[in-house]
Amino acid sequence: MGRLLKFNIFRYNPQDPESTPHMESFVLEETDSMTLFIVLNRIREEQDPSLQFDFCCRAGICGSCGMVINGRPGLACHTKTKDLPEEITLLPLPVFQLVGDLSVDTGSWFRELYDTVESWIHTKKQFDPNAPEERMEDAVAESIYELDRCIECGCCVAACGTARMRPDFLGAAGINKVGRFLIDPRDERTEQDYYEIIGNDMGIFGCMGLLACEDVCPKHMPLQDQLGFLRRKMGITALKNFFRK
Amino acid sequence: MQVPLTANHQSLRNHRLDGVLDWAQMLSGVGLILFMWAHMLLVGSVLLSPGIMNGIADFFESSGMAQVGGPLIFLLFLGHFVLAARKIPFRLEGQKTILEQAKLLHHQDTWLWVVQATTAMVILIMGAIHMWAVLSDLPIVALKCAETLQKNSGWLLFYLVLAPLVHVHLGIGLYRIAVKWGFVGRAGRKGLKRFVNLLILVSVGISVLTLFRFWFMTV
Ligand code: HEM
Ligand code: SF4
Ligand code: SF4
Ligand code: FES
């Protein structure tokens, strides 16, 4: 027989005026290769059908199952119970709007973020659907891909002390997004254009280097290196602007 | 999130100062680090002999560097406070948020920031008192320092608190600059932490030894 695991789960339904935020415990026997994704589905099926949580791909790809697992933001589908103690506390991600129980609305947050950083290729070239795709060096393509692996789970944002203290902070995911377009040769935006997006305390200069983002990102995005790179890059732009003025 | 400030209109071409202030914050920190190391070694020279320390102090005073440099350092100190204070939550709400966050995450670097902001406030007050006390009572002589400490053990206690706080704050600051600006990348982070721990240990060691050298000096 497997371990008996005790799950303390945050419960609250903001839609229901009767509901108040509280913790509720569920006990479940551990099975082989059990993930929190399996746990939550079993609790919902066997014990409480009203439990709210998000999932979709169950393979660490869609980014919808982010939650705070024993204090650390992480993906439920990526977290095996055998790596956890017998008592497990699950909370919804902070910063994002709560939908109910463990479900938060990361979608609206990221939508707004992408509007702010204008997360698309800016180019004046006319698109010709018949022309062959423009070529790109392998190395460039790979470095863009590396920064494009972010699944928008929101863990880095929820872990960031700065993001919690100032709601206008773009977070590591947002700053990284700008870095992704900055190295894309197809994007015609200039250094100054990027500076206007992240060259301020809402962006890279707001980051205090707490590196919780780096430590929790389930995709192990190179956030520390990316933040350092952009701080230097934007720092130099700031000096150029200051002295040119 | 705020209204996007991103439309690329010429009129919005901003020369916003956040980036320059971030440089200033970093450089004021670096300046204070260099000063503190120099300070530690100068005062620590008493460990070699009080004569050496007196000689160094005399050099700085007779050349006027102490009289001019002292207040300048004080300005740097205040400047650093003003710059770094942009990041400190002064409202209870913000303080509660960052504390809750640190507790929730049990994440070392987040705690380090809390330690940095807290030590900062104490250093601001105690450092100011220290600078006032020393600079308003020049010249600096080893025997006089010893006498001050021995006559009033409150001063010994004062410095036994201040010195470690400064070195902890300084060490975390050094670490933070290195990771924030990417001088040390992902691969070097662990090693950097070890180095900073060692640095703090050695610095606090030298400072405490110096203080006890004064304490046990015959006056
Ligand atoms: C001997 C005195 C001091 C030394 C050597 C020192 C050194 C440093 C260094 C190197 C940093 C890192 C700077 C950066 O991240 O850009 C720093 C950060 C900081 N310092 Fe100081 N400091 C001193 C005194 C003070 C005082 C009096 C305050 C008063 C409030 C203060 C408040 C802060 C704060 C809040 C930070 C964190 C800033 C951030 O995370 O962005 N420091 N300090
Ligand atoms: S950077 Fe990492 S933690 Fe942040 S949203 Fe992307 S995948 Fe999630
Ligand atoms: S390094 Fe910057 S973005 Fe990452 S958690 Fe810290 S403050 Fe937030
Ligand atoms: S369910 Fe898609 S990332 Fe977890």
PDB file of N, CA and C in Angstrom, chain B residues 15 31 57 98 107 153 162 188 193 195 201:
ATOM      1  N   HIS B  15      13.171  60.351 -22.445  1.00  0.00           N
ATOM      2  CA  HIS B  15      14.496  60.236 -21.850  1.00  0.00           C
ATOM      3  C   HIS B  15      14.259  59.947 -20.386  1.00  0.00           C
ATOM      4  N   GLY B  31      30.588  52.417  -4.939  1.00  0.00           N
ATOM      5  CA  GLY B  31      31.413  53.421  -4.260  1.00  0.00           C
ATOM      6  C   GLY B  31      31.493  53.141  -2.769  1.00  0.00           C
ATOM      7  N   ALA B  57      45.874  57.753   9.664  1.00  0.00           N
ATOM      8  CA  ALA B  57      44.867  58.759  10.004  1.00  0.00           C
ATOM      9  C   ALA B  57      45.462  60.153   9.876  1.00  0.00           C
ATOM     10  N   ILE B  98       5.899  41.670   0.835  1.00  0.00           N
ATOM     11  CA  ILE B  98       7.195  41.060   0.560  1.00  0.00           C
ATOM     12  C   ILE B  98       7.548  40.032   1.643  1.00  0.00           C
ATOM     13  N   HIS B 107      12.388  31.058  -0.046  1.00  0.00           N
ATOM     14  CA  HIS B 107      13.358  31.226  -1.135  1.00  0.00           C
ATOM     15  C   HIS B 107      14.473  32.138  -0.648  1.00  0.00           C
ATOM     16  N   SER B 153      30.960  51.214  27.341  1.00  0.00           N
ATOM     17  CA  SER B 153      30.882  49.958  26.586  1.00  0.00           C
ATOM     18  C   SER B 153      29.683  49.970  25.645  1.00  0.00           C
ATOM     19  N   LEU B 162      26.798  47.415  14.380  1.00  0.00           N
ATOM     20  CA  LEU B 162      26.895  48.109  13.096  1.00  0.00           C
ATOM     21  C   LEU B 162      27.794  47.370  12.102  1.00  0.00           C
ATOM     22  N   GLY B 188      27.594  30.660 -12.774  1.00  0.00           N
ATOM     23  CA  GLY B 188      28.484  31.121 -11.711  1.00  0.00           C
ATOM     24  C   GLY B 188      27.785  31.471 -10.404  1.00  0.00           C
ATOM     25  N   LYS B 193      27.864  32.898  -4.590  1.00  0.00           N
ATOM     26  CA  LYS B 193      27.284  32.892  -3.247  1.00  0.00           C
ATOM     27  C   LYS B 193      28.320  32.449  -2.224  1.00  0.00           C
ATOM     28  N   PHE B 195      31.526  32.692  -2.493  1.00  0.00           N
ATOM     29  CA  PHE B 195      32.509  33.748  -2.369  1.00  0.00           C
ATOM     30  C   PHE B 195      31.999  34.858  -1.447  1.00  0.00           C
ATOM     31  N   LEU B 201      32.211  36.681   6.061  1.00  0.00           N
ATOM     32  CA  LEU B 201      32.843  36.085   7.239  1.00  0.00           C
ATOM     33  C   LEU B 201      34.175  36.756   7.555  1.00  0.00           C
TER      34      LEU B 201
END
